[in-house]
CSV table of C-alpha atoms in Angstrom, one decimal:
chain,number,residue,atom,x,y,z
A,1,GLU,CA,-1.0,-1.8,-73.6
A,2,SER,CA,-0.8,-1.6,-69.6
A,3,ILE,CA,2.8,-0.8,-69.9
A,4,THR,CA,1.7,2.2,-72.3
A,5,ASP,CA,-0.9,3.4,-69.8
A,6,SER,CA,1.0,3.1,-66.9
A,7,SER,CA,4.1,4.9,-68.5
A,8,LEU,CA,1.9,7.8,-69.6
A,9,PHE,CA,0.1,7.9,-66.2
A,10,LEU,CA,3.5,8.2,-64.6
A,11,VAL,CA,4.7,11.2,-66.6
A,12,SER,CA,1.6,12.8,-66.6
A,13,SER,CA,1.4,12.6,-63.0
A,14,VAL,CA,4.9,13.9,-61.9
A,15,GLY,CA,4.4,16.6,-64.5
A,16,LYS,CA,1.1,17.5,-62.8
A,17,PHE,CA,2.6,17.3,-59.3
A,18,VAL,CA,5.2,19.7,-60.0
A,19,SER,CA,3.0,22.1,-61.5
A,20,ASN,CA,0.5,21.6,-58.4
A,21,VAL,CA,3.4,22.1,-56.0
A,22,LEU,CA,5.0,25.0,-57.5
A,23,PHE,CA,1.8,26.9,-58.5
A,24,LYS,CA,-1.0,25.1,-56.2
A,25,GLN,CA,-3.2,24.6,-59.5
A,26,ARG,CA,-4.3,28.3,-59.5
A,27,THR,CA,-3.9,30.8,-62.3
A,28,ASP,CA,-5.5,33.7,-60.4
A,29,ASN,CA,-2.6,33.9,-57.8
A,30,TYR,CA,0.2,34.2,-60.0
A,31,ILE,CA,2.5,37.3,-58.8
A,32,CYS,CA,3.8,38.1,-62.0
A,33,ARG,CA,3.8,37.2,-65.9
A,34,PRO,CA,7.3,35.2,-65.7
A,35,VAL,CA,5.9,32.8,-63.1
A,36,TYR,CA,2.9,32.5,-65.4
A,37,TYR,CA,5.1,31.7,-68.7
A,38,LEU,CA,7.1,29.0,-66.5
A,39,HIS,CA,3.9,27.2,-65.6
A,40,ALA,CA,2.8,27.1,-69.4
A,41,TYR,CA,6.4,26.0,-70.5
A,42,CYS,CA,5.9,23.2,-67.5
A,43,VAL,CA,2.4,22.2,-69.2
A,44,THR,CA,4.2,22.5,-72.9
A,45,VAL,CA,7.1,20.0,-71.5
A,46,ARG,CA,4.6,17.8,-70.1
A,47,PHE,CA,2.5,17.2,-73.1
A,48,PHE,CA,5.5,16.9,-75.4
A,49,PHE,CA,6.8,14.0,-73.2
A,50,TYR,CA,3.3,12.2,-73.3
A,51,ILE,CA,3.6,12.6,-77.3
A,52,CYS,CA,7.3,11.2,-77.3
A,53,ILE,CA,6.5,8.3,-75.2
A,54,LYS,CA,3.2,7.2,-76.7
A,55,SER,CA,5.0,7.1,-80.2
A,56,PHE,CA,8.0,5.6,-78.7
A,57,LEU,CA,6.1,2.8,-77.1
A,58,ARG,CA,4.2,2.3,-80.3
A,59,ILE,CA,7.4,1.7,-82.3
A,60,MET,CA,9.0,-0.7,-79.2
A,61,LYS,CA,6.3,-3.3,-80.1
A,62,ASN,CA,8.5,-4.3,-83.1
A,63,PRO,CA,11.4,-6.3,-81.7
A,64,VAL,CA,14.0,-4.8,-84.0
A,65,ALA,CA,13.5,-1.9,-82.2
A,66,TYR,CA,14.6,-3.1,-78.6
A,67,LEU,CA,17.9,-4.3,-80.6
A,68,LEU,CA,18.4,-0.4,-82.0
A,69,VAL,CA,17.9,0.7,-78.8
A,70,PHE,CA,20.3,-1.8,-77.1
A,71,TYR,CA,22.8,-1.0,-79.8
A,72,LEU,CA,22.7,2.8,-79.3
A,73,PHE,CA,22.9,2.4,-75.6
A,74,LEU,CA,26.0,0.5,-76.0
A,75,SER,CA,27.5,2.8,-78.3
A,76,SER,CA,26.9,5.7,-75.9
A,77,CYS,CA,29.0,3.9,-73.3
A,78,SER,CA,32.1,3.8,-75.5
A,79,GLY,CA,34.1,5.6,-78.0
A,80,VAL,CA,32.2,9.1,-77.5
A,81,GLU,CA,34.1,10.9,-74.7
A,82,LYS,CA,37.1,13.0,-75.4
A,83,GLU,CA,40.5,11.2,-75.1
A,84,GLU,CA,42.9,12.1,-72.7
A,85,PRO,CA,44.9,14.8,-74.2
A,86,TYR,CA,49.0,14.6,-74.4
A,87,VAL,CA,50.7,16.9,-71.7
A,88,ILE,CA,53.0,19.7,-73.1
A,89,ALA,CA,54.9,20.9,-70.3
A,90,PHE,CA,56.7,24.5,-70.7
A,91,SER,CA,59.5,25.5,-68.2
A,92,GLN,CA,59.7,29.3,-68.8
A,93,CYS,CA,62.7,31.1,-67.7
A,94,MET,CA,60.1,34.3,-67.1
A,95,MET,CA,56.9,35.4,-68.4
A,96,ASP,CA,56.6,39.5,-67.5
A,97,ASP,CA,58.7,40.0,-70.7
A,98,VAL,CA,56.7,41.4,-73.9
A,99,TRP,CA,58.8,39.1,-76.1
A,100,ARG,CA,58.0,36.0,-74.1
A,101,GLN,CA,54.5,36.8,-74.3
A,102,ALA,CA,54.3,37.3,-77.9
A,103,MET,CA,56.0,33.6,-78.0
A,104,MET,CA,52.8,32.2,-75.6
A,105,LEU,CA,50.6,33.9,-77.8
A,106,GLU,CA,52.0,32.1,-80.9
A,107,MET,CA,51.9,28.9,-79.1
A,108,ASN,CA,48.4,29.3,-78.0
A,109,ILE,CA,47.6,29.9,-81.9
A,110,GLU,CA,49.5,26.9,-83.1
A,111,ALA,CA,48.0,24.9,-80.2
A,112,SER,CA,44.5,25.7,-81.3
A,113,ASN,CA,44.8,23.7,-84.3
A,114,TYR,CA,44.8,20.3,-82.2
A,115,ASP,CA,42.3,19.2,-79.7
A,116,ASN,CA,44.7,16.7,-78.2
A,117,ILE,CA,47.0,18.6,-76.2
A,118,ARG,CA,47.2,20.3,-73.1
A,119,ILE,CA,50.0,23.0,-72.4
A,120,VAL,CA,51.4,23.3,-68.6
A,121,ILE,CA,53.5,26.3,-68.0
A,122,ALA,CA,55.6,26.9,-65.4
A,123,ASP,CA,57.3,30.4,-64.9
A,124,ALA,CA,60.8,30.3,-63.2
A,125,LYS,CA,60.7,34.2,-62.3
A,126,GLU,CA,64.4,34.6,-63.4
A,127,SER,CA,65.7,32.1,-60.8
A,128,ASN,CA,67.5,29.1,-61.5
A,129,GLU,CA,66.6,27.2,-58.3
A,130,THR,CA,63.0,27.6,-59.2
A,131,GLN,CA,63.4,26.4,-62.5
A,132,ILE,CA,65.3,23.2,-61.6
A,133,LYS,CA,62.6,22.5,-59.0
A,134,GLN,CA,59.9,23.1,-61.7
A,135,ILE,CA,61.9,20.9,-64.3
A,136,GLN,CA,62.2,18.2,-61.9
A,137,GLN,CA,58.3,18.1,-60.9
A,138,PHE,CA,57.5,17.7,-64.7
A,139,ILE,CA,60.0,15.0,-64.9
A,140,ASP,CA,58.3,13.3,-61.8
A,141,GLN,CA,54.9,13.9,-63.7
A,142,LYS,CA,56.2,12.1,-66.9
A,143,VAL,CA,54.9,14.5,-69.0
A,144,ASP,CA,54.6,13.6,-72.7
A,145,VAL,CA,56.9,16.4,-73.9
A,146,LEU,CA,59.0,19.0,-72.1
A,147,ILE,CA,60.0,22.5,-73.5
A,148,ILE,CA,62.8,24.3,-71.8
A,149,SER,CA,63.7,27.8,-72.2
A,150,PRO,CA,66.5,28.2,-69.6
A,151,ASN,CA,67.2,31.0,-67.4
A,152,GLN,CA,71.3,30.3,-67.4
A,153,SER,CA,72.6,27.6,-69.5
A,154,ASP,CA,75.2,26.2,-67.1
A,155,SER,CA,72.7,25.9,-64.3
A,156,ILE,CA,70.0,24.6,-66.2
A,157,THR,CA,71.7,22.0,-68.4
A,158,PRO,CA,72.2,18.7,-65.5
A,159,ILE,CA,68.3,18.8,-65.1
A,160,ALA,CA,67.4,19.2,-68.8
A,161,VAL,CA,69.9,16.5,-69.6
A,162,GLU,CA,68.3,13.9,-66.7
A,163,ALA,CA,64.8,14.6,-68.2
A,164,TYR,CA,66.1,13.6,-71.6
A,165,ARG,CA,68.1,10.6,-70.1
A,166,LYS,CA,64.6,9.5,-68.6
A,167,GLY,CA,63.1,9.3,-72.1
A,168,ILE,CA,61.2,12.5,-72.0
A,169,PRO,CA,61.3,14.3,-75.2
A,170,THR,CA,63.0,17.4,-74.6
A,171,ILE,CA,62.5,20.6,-76.8
A,172,ILE,CA,65.1,23.5,-75.9
A,173,VAL,CA,63.9,26.9,-77.1
A,174,ASP,CA,65.6,30.2,-77.3
A,175,ARG,CA,68.5,29.7,-74.9
A,176,LYS,CA,70.6,27.1,-75.5
A,177,ILE,CA,72.3,24.5,-73.0
A,178,GLY,CA,75.7,23.2,-72.6
A,179,SER,CA,74.9,20.0,-74.0
A,180,GLU,CA,73.7,18.2,-76.9
A,181,GLU,CA,71.4,15.5,-74.8
A,182,TYR,CA,68.0,17.1,-76.1
A,183,THR,CA,65.8,16.1,-78.6
A,184,ALA,CA,65.3,19.5,-80.6
A,185,TYR,CA,66.2,22.7,-80.5
A,186,VAL,CA,64.1,25.8,-81.6
A,187,GLY,CA,65.5,29.2,-81.8
A,188,GLY,CA,67.2,32.2,-83.7
A,189,ASP,CA,70.6,32.5,-84.7
A,190,SER,CA,71.8,35.2,-82.1
A,191,TYR,CA,75.3,35.5,-83.9
A,192,GLU,CA,73.7,36.0,-87.0
A,193,ILE,CA,71.7,38.8,-85.7
A,194,GLY,CA,74.1,40.5,-84.0
A,195,ARG,CA,76.6,40.3,-87.1
A,196,ILE,CA,73.8,41.8,-89.3
A,197,ALA,CA,73.3,44.5,-86.8
A,198,GLY,CA,77.2,45.3,-86.7
A,199,GLU,CA,77.1,45.5,-90.6
A,200,TYR,CA,73.7,47.9,-90.5
A,201,ALA,CA,75.4,50.1,-87.6
A,202,SER,CA,78.7,50.7,-89.8
A,203,ALA,CA,76.9,52.4,-92.1
A,204,PHE,CA,75.8,55.2,-89.4
A,205,LEU,CA,79.2,55.3,-87.5
A,206,PRO,CA,81.6,58.0,-88.1
A,207,GLU,CA,85.6,57.3,-87.5
A,208,ASN,CA,86.6,56.7,-84.1
A,209,ALA,CA,83.0,56.3,-83.1
A,210,THR,CA,81.4,55.7,-79.6
A,211,ILE,CA,78.9,52.8,-78.9
A,212,ALA,CA,76.9,52.3,-76.1
A,213,GLU,CA,76.2,48.6,-75.7
A,214,VAL,CA,73.4,47.2,-73.4
A,215,TRP,CA,73.8,43.5,-72.6
A,216,GLY,CA,71.0,41.3,-71.5
A,217,THR,CA,73.2,39.0,-69.3
A,218,LYS,CA,76.8,38.3,-69.4
A,219,LEU,CA,75.8,34.4,-68.7
A,220,SER,CA,73.2,33.9,-71.7
A,221,SER,CA,74.3,32.3,-74.7
A,222,PRO,CA,72.2,34.7,-76.6
A,223,ALA,CA,73.7,38.2,-75.2
A,224,GLN,CA,77.2,36.3,-75.6
A,225,GLU,CA,76.3,35.4,-79.3
A,226,ARG,CA,74.6,38.7,-79.9
A,227,HIS,CA,77.8,40.7,-78.7
A,228,LEU,CA,80.4,38.6,-80.7
A,229,GLY,CA,78.3,38.7,-83.7
A,230,PHE,CA,77.9,42.8,-83.8
A,231,ILE,CA,81.9,43.0,-83.0
A,232,ASN,CA,82.7,40.6,-86.0
A,233,GLY,CA,80.1,42.6,-88.2
A,234,LEU,CA,81.4,46.2,-87.8
A,235,LYS,CA,83.4,47.1,-90.5
A,236,LYS,CA,84.9,50.0,-88.7
A,237,LYS,CA,87.1,48.4,-85.9
A,238,ASN,CA,88.5,51.7,-84.5
A,239,VAL,CA,85.5,52.1,-82.1
A,240,ASN,CA,84.7,52.6,-78.6
A,241,ILE,CA,82.4,50.4,-76.9
A,242,LYS,CA,80.7,51.5,-73.5
A,243,THR,CA,79.2,48.5,-71.9
A,244,VAL,CA,76.4,48.2,-69.5
A,245,VAL,CA,74.0,45.5,-68.1
A,246,GLY,CA,70.4,45.7,-68.5
A,247,ASN,CA,69.5,41.9,-67.7
A,248,TRP,CA,66.9,42.0,-70.4
A,249,ARG,CA,64.6,45.0,-68.5
A,250,ARG,CA,63.7,48.2,-69.3
A,251,GLU,CA,64.2,49.8,-66.2
A,252,ILE,CA,67.1,48.3,-65.5
A,253,ALA,CA,69.0,49.5,-68.8
A,254,LYS,CA,67.5,53.0,-67.9
A,255,LYS,CA,69.2,52.7,-64.6
A,256,GLU,CA,72.5,51.7,-65.6
A,257,VAL,CA,72.7,53.9,-68.7
A,258,SER,CA,71.8,56.9,-66.8
A,259,GLN,CA,74.9,56.1,-64.6
A,260,LEU,CA,77.0,56.5,-67.6
A,261,GLU,CA,79.1,59.8,-67.0
A,262,ASP,CA,78.8,61.2,-70.6
A,263,PHE,CA,76.2,61.0,-73.5
A,264,ASN,CA,77.6,63.4,-75.9
A,265,ASP,CA,80.1,61.3,-77.4
A,266,ILE,CA,77.6,58.2,-78.0
A,267,ASP,CA,76.7,57.8,-81.6
A,268,LEU,CA,74.9,54.6,-81.6
A,269,VAL,CA,73.2,52.7,-79.0
A,270,TYR,CA,72.9,48.7,-79.7
A,271,ALA,CA,70.7,46.6,-77.1
A,272,HIS,CA,70.5,43.1,-76.9
A,273,ASN,CA,66.7,43.5,-76.9
A,274,ASP,CA,64.3,46.4,-77.8
A,275,VAL,CA,62.8,46.8,-74.3
A,276,MET,CA,66.5,47.6,-73.0
A,277,ALA,CA,66.7,50.1,-76.1
A,278,LEU,CA,64.1,51.9,-75.2
A,279,GLY,CA,65.1,52.1,-71.5
A,280,ALA,CA,68.8,53.5,-72.7
A,281,ARG,CA,66.6,56.1,-74.7
A,282,GLU,CA,64.6,57.3,-72.0
A,283,ALA,CA,67.7,57.5,-69.8
A,284,ILE,CA,69.5,59.8,-72.6
A,285,SER,CA,66.2,61.7,-72.8
A,286,GLU,CA,65.7,62.8,-69.7
A,287,ARG,CA,69.2,64.3,-69.0
A,288,ASP,CA,69.1,65.9,-72.4
A,289,SER,CA,66.2,65.6,-75.0
A,290,ALA,CA,68.0,66.9,-77.7
A,291,LEU,CA,70.8,64.4,-77.8
A,292,VAL,CA,68.2,61.7,-78.8
A,293,SER,CA,67.8,63.0,-82.2
A,294,LYS,CA,71.6,62.7,-82.8
A,295,ILE,CA,71.9,58.9,-81.8
A,296,ILE,CA,71.0,55.8,-83.7
A,297,PHE,CA,69.0,53.3,-81.6
A,298,LEU,CA,69.3,49.6,-82.1
A,299,GLY,CA,67.4,46.7,-80.8
A,300,VAL,CA,66.5,42.9,-81.2
A,301,ASP,CA,63.6,41.0,-81.2
A,302,ALA,CA,61.0,43.1,-83.1
A,303,ALA,CA,58.2,41.8,-81.2
A,304,PHE,CA,54.5,42.7,-81.1
A,305,GLY,CA,52.8,43.8,-78.3
A,306,LYS,CA,52.2,46.9,-76.4
A,307,GLY,CA,55.3,49.2,-75.7
A,308,ALA,CA,57.3,46.3,-77.7
A,309,GLY,CA,59.9,46.8,-80.6
A,310,LEU,CA,57.5,46.6,-83.5
A,311,GLU,CA,55.4,49.4,-82.1
A,312,ALA,CA,58.5,51.6,-81.0
A,313,VAL,CA,59.9,51.1,-84.6
A,314,ALA,CA,57.0,52.4,-86.1
A,315,ASN,CA,56.6,55.2,-84.0
A,316,GLY,CA,60.3,56.1,-84.3
A,317,LEU,CA,61.5,55.4,-81.1
A,318,LEU,CA,63.9,53.1,-82.5
A,319,ASN,CA,65.7,53.4,-85.8
A,320,ALA,CA,65.4,49.6,-86.5
A,321,SER,CA,65.0,46.4,-84.6
A,322,PHE,CA,66.4,42.9,-86.0
A,323,LEU,CA,63.8,40.0,-85.8
A,324,TYR,CA,64.4,37.4,-83.5
A,325,PRO,CA,61.4,35.2,-83.7
A,326,THR,CA,59.9,33.7,-80.6
A,327,GLY,CA,59.5,30.4,-82.1
A,328,GLY,CA,56.4,29.9,-80.3
A,329,ASP,CA,54.2,28.1,-83.4
A,330,GLN,CA,57.2,26.0,-84.6
A,331,VAL,CA,58.0,24.4,-81.1
A,332,ILE,CA,54.3,23.5,-80.9
A,333,ARG,CA,54.6,21.6,-84.2
A,334,VAL,CA,58.0,20.2,-83.3
A,335,ALA,CA,56.3,18.9,-80.0
A,336,MET,CA,53.4,17.4,-82.3
A,337,LYS,CA,55.9,15.7,-84.8
A,338,ILE,CA,57.3,14.0,-81.6
A,339,LEU,CA,54.0,12.9,-80.1
A,340,ASN,CA,52.8,11.6,-83.5
A,341,LYS,CA,56.1,9.8,-84.0
A,342,GLU,CA,57.4,11.5,-86.8
A,343,GLN,CA,61.3,12.1,-87.5
A,344,THR,CA,62.3,15.8,-86.5
A,345,ASP,CA,65.4,17.8,-87.0
A,346,LYS,CA,68.0,18.1,-84.4
A,347,LYS,CA,68.1,22.4,-84.6
A,348,TYR,CA,65.3,24.3,-86.0
A,349,ILE,CA,67.2,27.5,-86.6
A,350,LEU,CA,64.5,30.7,-87.2
A,351,ASN,CA,65.6,33.5,-89.9
A,352,THR,CA,65.9,37.1,-89.0
A,353,ALA,CA,65.9,40.4,-91.0
A,354,VAL,CA,66.0,44.1,-90.6
A,355,VAL,CA,62.8,46.0,-89.3
A,356,GLU,CA,62.8,49.5,-90.2
A,357,LYS,CA,59.8,51.7,-89.6
A,358,ASN,CA,57.7,51.1,-93.0
A,359,THR,CA,58.2,47.4,-92.3
A,360,ALA,CA,57.2,47.9,-88.7
A,361,ARG,CA,53.9,49.4,-89.4
A,362,THR,CA,53.0,46.6,-91.9
A,363,LEU,CA,53.9,43.9,-89.4
A,364,LEU,CA,52.0,45.7,-86.6
A,365,LEU,CA,48.8,45.3,-88.8
A,366,GLN,CA,49.4,41.7,-89.3
A,367,SER,CA,49.9,41.1,-85.8
A,368,ASP,CA,47.0,42.7,-85.0
A,369,GLN,CA,45.1,40.7,-87.4
A,370,LEU,CA,46.6,37.5,-85.7
A,371,ILE,CA,45.5,38.5,-82.4
A,372,ASN,CA,42.0,39.1,-83.5
A,373,TYR,CA,42.2,35.6,-85.3
A,374,GLN,CA,43.2,34.2,-82.0
A,375,ASN,CA,40.4,35.6,-79.9
A,376,ARG,CA,37.8,34.4,-82.7
A,377,ILE,CA,39.4,30.8,-82.6
A,378,GLU,CA,39.6,30.8,-78.6
A,379,GLN,CA,36.0,31.8,-78.6
A,380,GLN,CA,34.7,29.0,-81.1
A,381,LYS,CA,36.7,26.3,-79.3
A,382,ARG,CA,34.6,27.4,-76.4
A,383,ASN,CA,31.3,27.3,-78.0
A,384,ILE,CA,32.3,23.9,-79.3
A,385,ASP,CA,33.2,22.7,-76.1
A,386,MET,CA,29.9,24.1,-74.6
A,387,LEU,CA,27.7,22.1,-77.4
A,388,PHE,CA,29.8,19.1,-76.5
A,389,GLN,CA,28.5,19.3,-73.2
A,390,LYS,CA,25.3,19.9,-73.9
A,391,PHE,CA,25.0,17.3,-76.2
A,392,SER,CA,26.7,14.6,-73.9
A,393,MET,CA,23.9,15.7,-71.2
A,394,LEU,CA,21.1,15.1,-73.5
A,395,ARG,CA,22.5,11.9,-75.0
A,396,HIS,CA,22.9,10.3,-71.9
A,397,SER,CA,19.4,11.4,-70.7
A,398,LEU,CA,17.9,10.2,-73.4
A,399,PHE,CA,19.8,6.7,-73.4
A,400,LEU,CA,18.8,6.4,-69.6
A,401,ILE,CA,15.0,7.0,-70.4
A,402,LEU,CA,15.1,4.9,-73.2
A,403,SER,CA,16.6,1.9,-71.2
A,404,LEU,CA,14.4,2.4,-68.7
A,405,LEU,CA,11.3,2.1,-70.9
A,406,ALA,CA,12.9,-1.0,-72.5
């Protein structure tokens, strides 16, 4: 009983002391109503603790209650905190491209299904040297899974192989490397995309047609395969091809196409991605706006996002695009299989399709819903994390009080 009285006196005295210091025991000196409400809140809290501790000490007269508190205290010290997440490192050749931004969005959406992974991203900014250094840092950090989208296949192959040989599961995405020493590859079939584009283009081409082909880069595997597939897919072999290199960039493609001497003989523009097709269209339109209605514009990617391929096809700026899935969701699923010690395939080849105006409009609506769902998922995760933090704080505070009183 003396313990009960002492505990209640202690709590009451502390609460009273805080009230006295803050408010000087006078209700007639309050400056504003919020201060009054705060004082009332302090008094209410003091009374609440008085009731709780009085009830608790009555219960604690039973020895079984002591054992229960001891058990709860021990359980609070183990198995409640979140486990250390797996680290999935992603070496991205560049990030300021709408297709790769769509890839990151799909990766984040898929990653939101798991609470035990953390994605770390390094942007090489189209520099082989930078990407090699970043991959080496990931190797030194001994990340759990390494994802690589090579800037240029030949340059990145040695460091990618090194990561694999050192036991780090290595997933190659989009662009290939010059070796089979990797865990898995995730990407579209660029040759097949080019072949389908060639067959599609043949339906619009007259005899002795002229095609302006806008390459990505001469050294990247997707560009090489999209070119070869396109040539083999053309049913009309007597065509003239004007070649420019756009480095996958809209502004560079526009500049390079604008340097062509004559646009009047161009029947079709085939670009290795959608943004370069749009850049070529701008260059032709600025010189002679009447020509753009006579030329067929084809791109590759059909990515969602502002200024990307889907929007361009839906708005009639491009006649068609050929779907090149980002594989963002697939690469996370493969990474999780690896982390869970499940069997994986060596290659995951993603399907393609022709995307025309009506299809693009439907896909745009779906992509808008996808983005909306992602935003809601991220908000829910933030809410859950906040609740978990509050729960942990309250739980530890409770058990600290119980242990001191015990």
